[in-house]
PDB file of C-alpha atoms in Angstrom:
ATOM      1  CA  GLN A  28     -41.189  13.812  10.797  1.00  0.00           C
ATOM      2  CA  VAL A  29     -44.645  13.014  12.117  1.00  0.00           C
ATOM      3  CA  GLN A  30     -47.128  15.783  12.766  1.00  0.00           C
ATOM      4  CA  LEU A  31     -49.800  15.149  15.382  1.00  0.00           C
ATOM      5  CA  VAL A  32     -52.935  17.200  16.002  1.00  0.00           C
ATOM      6  CA  GLU A  33     -55.292  16.458  18.873  1.00  0.00           C
ATOM      7  CA  SER A  34     -58.965  17.330  19.068  1.00  0.00           C
ATOM      8  CA  GLY A  35     -62.033  16.487  21.110  1.00  0.00           C
ATOM      9  CA  GLY A  36     -61.207  18.089  24.417  1.00  0.00           C
ATOM     10  CA  GLY A  37     -63.663  20.218  26.339  1.00  0.00           C
ATOM     11  CA  LEU A  38     -65.643  20.681  29.501  1.00  0.00           C
ATOM     12  CA  VAL A  39     -67.640  17.748  30.868  1.00  0.00           C
ATOM     13  CA  GLN A  40     -69.376  16.967  34.125  1.00  0.00           C
ATOM     14  CA  ALA A  41     -68.131  14.251  36.428  1.00  0.00           C
ATOM     15  CA  GLY A  42     -69.367  10.878  35.278  1.00  0.00           C
ATOM     16  CA  GLY A  43     -69.455  11.977  31.660  1.00  0.00           C
ATOM     17  CA  SER A  44     -67.515  10.871  28.612  1.00  0.00           C
ATOM     18  CA  LEU A  45     -65.280  12.361  25.945  1.00  0.00           C
ATOM     19  CA  ARG A  46     -63.476  10.946  22.944  1.00  0.00           C
ATOM     20  CA  LEU A  47     -60.164  12.451  21.970  1.00  0.00           C
ATOM     21  CA  SER A  48     -58.704  12.113  18.497  1.00  0.00           C
ATOM     22  CA  CYS A  49     -55.152  12.522  17.284  1.00  0.00           C
ATOM     23  CA  ALA A  50     -54.643  12.879  13.549  1.00  0.00           C
ATOM     24  CA  ALA A  51     -51.202  12.064  12.180  1.00  0.00           C
ATOM     25  CA  SER A  52     -49.504  13.166   8.993  1.00  0.00           C
ATOM     26  CA  GLY A  53     -46.040  12.821   7.543  1.00  0.00           C
ATOM     27  CA  ARG A  54     -44.370   9.459   7.786  1.00  0.00           C
ATOM     28  CA  THR A  55     -46.265   6.162   7.626  1.00  0.00           C
ATOM     29  CA  PHE A  56     -48.595   6.114  10.613  1.00  0.00           C
ATOM     30  CA  SER A  57     -48.621   2.340  10.918  1.00  0.00           C
ATOM     31  CA  ASN A  58     -44.860   2.327  11.537  1.00  0.00           C
ATOM     32  CA  TYR A  59     -45.404   3.837  14.969  1.00  0.00           C
ATOM     33  CA  GLY A  60     -46.828   2.878  18.286  1.00  0.00           C
ATOM     34  CA  MET A  61     -48.967   5.646  19.707  1.00  0.00           C
ATOM     35  CA  GLY A  62     -49.609   6.944  23.172  1.00  0.00           C
ATOM     36  CA  TRP A  63     -51.677   9.384  25.151  1.00  0.00           C
ATOM     37  CA  PHE A  64     -50.243  11.451  27.989  1.00  0.00           C
ATOM     38  CA  ARG A  65     -51.663  14.095  30.271  1.00  0.00           C
ATOM     39  CA  GLN A  66     -50.361  16.949  32.361  1.00  0.00           C
ATOM     40  CA  ALA A  67     -52.367  18.604  35.099  1.00  0.00           C
ATOM     41  CA  PRO A  68     -51.470  22.063  36.455  1.00  0.00           C
ATOM     42  CA  GLY A  69     -48.470  21.871  38.750  1.00  0.00           C
ATOM     43  CA  LYS A  70     -47.861  18.203  37.984  1.00  0.00           C
ATOM     44  CA  GLU A  71     -45.506  16.304  35.741  1.00  0.00           C
ATOM     45  CA  ARG A  72     -46.669  14.759  32.517  1.00  0.00           C
ATOM     46  CA  GLU A  73     -47.887  11.201  32.986  1.00  0.00           C
ATOM     47  CA  PHE A  74     -48.509   8.269  30.693  1.00  0.00           C
ATOM     48  CA  VAL A  75     -52.170   7.414  30.154  1.00  0.00           C
ATOM     49  CA  ALA A  76     -52.352   4.723  27.468  1.00  0.00           C
ATOM     50  CA  GLY A  77     -50.358   3.177  24.632  1.00  0.00           C
ATOM     51  CA  ILE A  78     -51.138   1.087  21.576  1.00  0.00           C
ATOM     52  CA  SER A  79     -48.905  -0.911  19.275  1.00  0.00           C
ATOM     53  CA  TRP A  80     -48.553  -0.252  15.556  1.00  0.00           C
ATOM     54  CA  SER A  81     -51.210  -2.868  14.692  1.00  0.00           C
ATOM     55  CA  GLY A  82     -53.515  -2.147  17.599  1.00  0.00           C
ATOM     56  CA  GLY A  83     -52.959  -5.647  18.902  1.00  0.00           C
ATOM     57  CA  TYR A  84     -51.376  -4.562  22.160  1.00  0.00           C
ATOM     58  CA  THR A  85     -52.583  -1.867  24.501  1.00  0.00           C
ATOM     59  CA  ASN A  86     -51.439  -0.733  27.928  1.00  0.00           C
ATOM     60  CA  TYR A  87     -52.877   1.693  30.469  1.00  0.00           C
ATOM     61  CA  ALA A  88     -52.000   3.601  33.580  1.00  0.00           C
ATOM     62  CA  ASP A  89     -53.634   2.061  36.628  1.00  0.00           C
ATOM     63  CA  SER A  90     -55.584   5.259  37.241  1.00  0.00           C
ATOM     64  CA  VAL A  91     -57.529   4.895  33.979  1.00  0.00           C
ATOM     65  CA  LYS A  92     -57.863   1.122  33.563  1.00  0.00           C
ATOM     66  CA  GLY A  93     -61.455   0.118  32.985  1.00  0.00           C
ATOM     67  CA  ARG A  94     -62.487   3.705  32.179  1.00  0.00           C
ATOM     68  CA  PHE A  95     -60.355   4.717  29.171  1.00  0.00           C
ATOM     69  CA  THR A  96     -59.866   2.872  25.891  1.00  0.00           C
ATOM     70  CA  ILE A  97     -57.208   3.590  23.302  1.00  0.00           C
ATOM     71  CA  SER A  98     -57.728   2.564  19.694  1.00  0.00           C
ATOM     72  CA  ARG A  99     -56.391   3.407  16.274  1.00  0.00           C
ATOM     73  CA  ASP A 100     -57.445   3.482  12.638  1.00  0.00           C
ATOM     74  CA  ASN A 101     -54.470   3.005  10.327  1.00  0.00           C
ATOM     75  CA  VAL A 102     -56.547   3.945   7.292  1.00  0.00           C
ATOM     76  CA  LYS A 103     -57.556   7.285   8.781  1.00  0.00           C
ATOM     77  CA  ASN A 104     -54.124   7.783  10.420  1.00  0.00           C
ATOM     78  CA  THR A 105     -55.832   8.533  13.694  1.00  0.00           C
ATOM     79  CA  VAL A 106     -55.562   7.334  17.270  1.00  0.00           C
ATOM     80  CA  TYR A 107     -58.420   7.737  19.727  1.00  0.00           C
ATOM     81  CA  LEU A 108     -58.888   7.865  23.461  1.00  0.00           C
ATOM     82  CA  GLN A 109     -62.373   7.064  24.688  1.00  0.00           C
ATOM     83  CA  MET A 110     -62.742   8.374  28.235  1.00  0.00           C
ATOM     84  CA  ASN A 111     -65.682   7.257  30.361  1.00  0.00           C
ATOM     85  CA  SER A 112     -66.643   7.829  33.983  1.00  0.00           C
ATOM     86  CA  LEU A 113     -64.573  10.977  34.079  1.00  0.00           C
ATOM     87  CA  ASN A 114     -63.784  12.598  37.410  1.00  0.00           C
ATOM     88  CA  PRO A 115     -62.200  15.948  38.319  1.00  0.00           C
ATOM     89  CA  GLU A 116     -58.810  14.259  38.798  1.00  0.00           C
ATOM     90  CA  ASP A 117     -58.792  13.585  35.047  1.00  0.00           C
ATOM     91  CA  THR A 118     -58.609  17.321  34.328  1.00  0.00           C
ATOM     92  CA  ALA A 119     -55.438  17.956  32.328  1.00  0.00           C
ATOM     93  CA  VAL A 120     -53.982  18.782  28.948  1.00  0.00           C
ATOM     94  CA  TYR A 121     -53.970  15.559  26.957  1.00  0.00           C
ATOM     95  CA  SER A 122     -51.312  15.003  24.317  1.00  0.00           C
ATOM     96  CA  CYS A 123     -50.665  12.217  21.881  1.00  0.00           C
ATOM     97  CA  ALA A 124     -47.239  10.911  20.959  1.00  0.00           C
ATOM     98  CA  ALA A 125     -45.691   8.614  18.369  1.00  0.00           C
ATOM     99  CA  GLY A 126     -42.878   6.239  19.207  1.00  0.00           C
ATOM    100  CA  ALA A 127     -41.706   2.659  19.140  1.00  0.00           C
ATOM    101  CA  ARG A 128     -43.907   0.159  17.333  1.00  0.00           C
ATOM    102  CA  THR A 129     -44.729  -1.629  20.577  1.00  0.00           C
ATOM    103  CA  GLY A 130     -46.507   1.405  21.951  1.00  0.00           C
ATOM    104  CA  THR A 131     -44.465   1.238  25.140  1.00  0.00           C
ATOM    105  CA  GLY A 132     -41.866   3.953  24.740  1.00  0.00           C
ATOM    106  CA  GLY A 133     -39.459   5.839  22.496  1.00  0.00           C
ATOM    107  CA  TRP A 134     -41.828   8.774  22.199  1.00  0.00           C
ATOM    108  CA  ASN A 135     -40.219  10.992  19.593  1.00  0.00           C
ATOM    109  CA  TYR A 136     -43.095  13.043  18.253  1.00  0.00           C
ATOM    110  CA  TRP A 137     -45.662  15.020  20.202  1.00  0.00           C
ATOM    111  CA  GLY A 138     -48.828  16.942  19.537  1.00  0.00           C
ATOM    112  CA  GLN A 139     -49.702  20.290  21.084  1.00  0.00           C
ATOM    113  CA  GLY A 140     -52.372  18.913  23.357  1.00  0.00           C
ATOM    114  CA  THR A 141     -56.064  19.418  24.029  1.00  0.00           C
ATOM    115  CA  GLN A 142     -57.596  20.591  27.298  1.00  0.00           C
ATOM    116  CA  VAL A 143     -59.964  18.316  29.201  1.00  0.00           C
ATOM    117  CA  THR A 144     -61.791  19.817  32.164  1.00  0.00           C
ATOM    118  CA  VAL A 145     -64.055  17.733  34.371  1.00  0.00           C
ATOM    119  CA  SER A 146     -66.355  19.645  36.692  1.00  0.00           C
ATOM    120  CA  SER A 147     -67.648  18.196  39.940  1.00  0.00           C
TER     121      SER A 147
END
């Protein structure tokens, strides 16, 4: 089992920045690729960003490319999502997930999520 706990959400004005963190415990963190997802009210959950077990490969949804950056620290067992140039369409509950080492799928473990609200 892998336990995931997100933090760093909050209320921010459009154009602002936030950094989300996801702390992992349980099995060896570096065995897993990690991802961030988001779900806005009335919408399905969507993939935001993924990172491989080593951090050497990252991938992003088109909607966040150039604005969001995913990173990880395998010593601190934490994955981050730096979000810049936020806009109201980024408002959602953001969740992290652990899965295949490539960071591209097989999401087996999920956190509870953290709310991000972007005001216009």
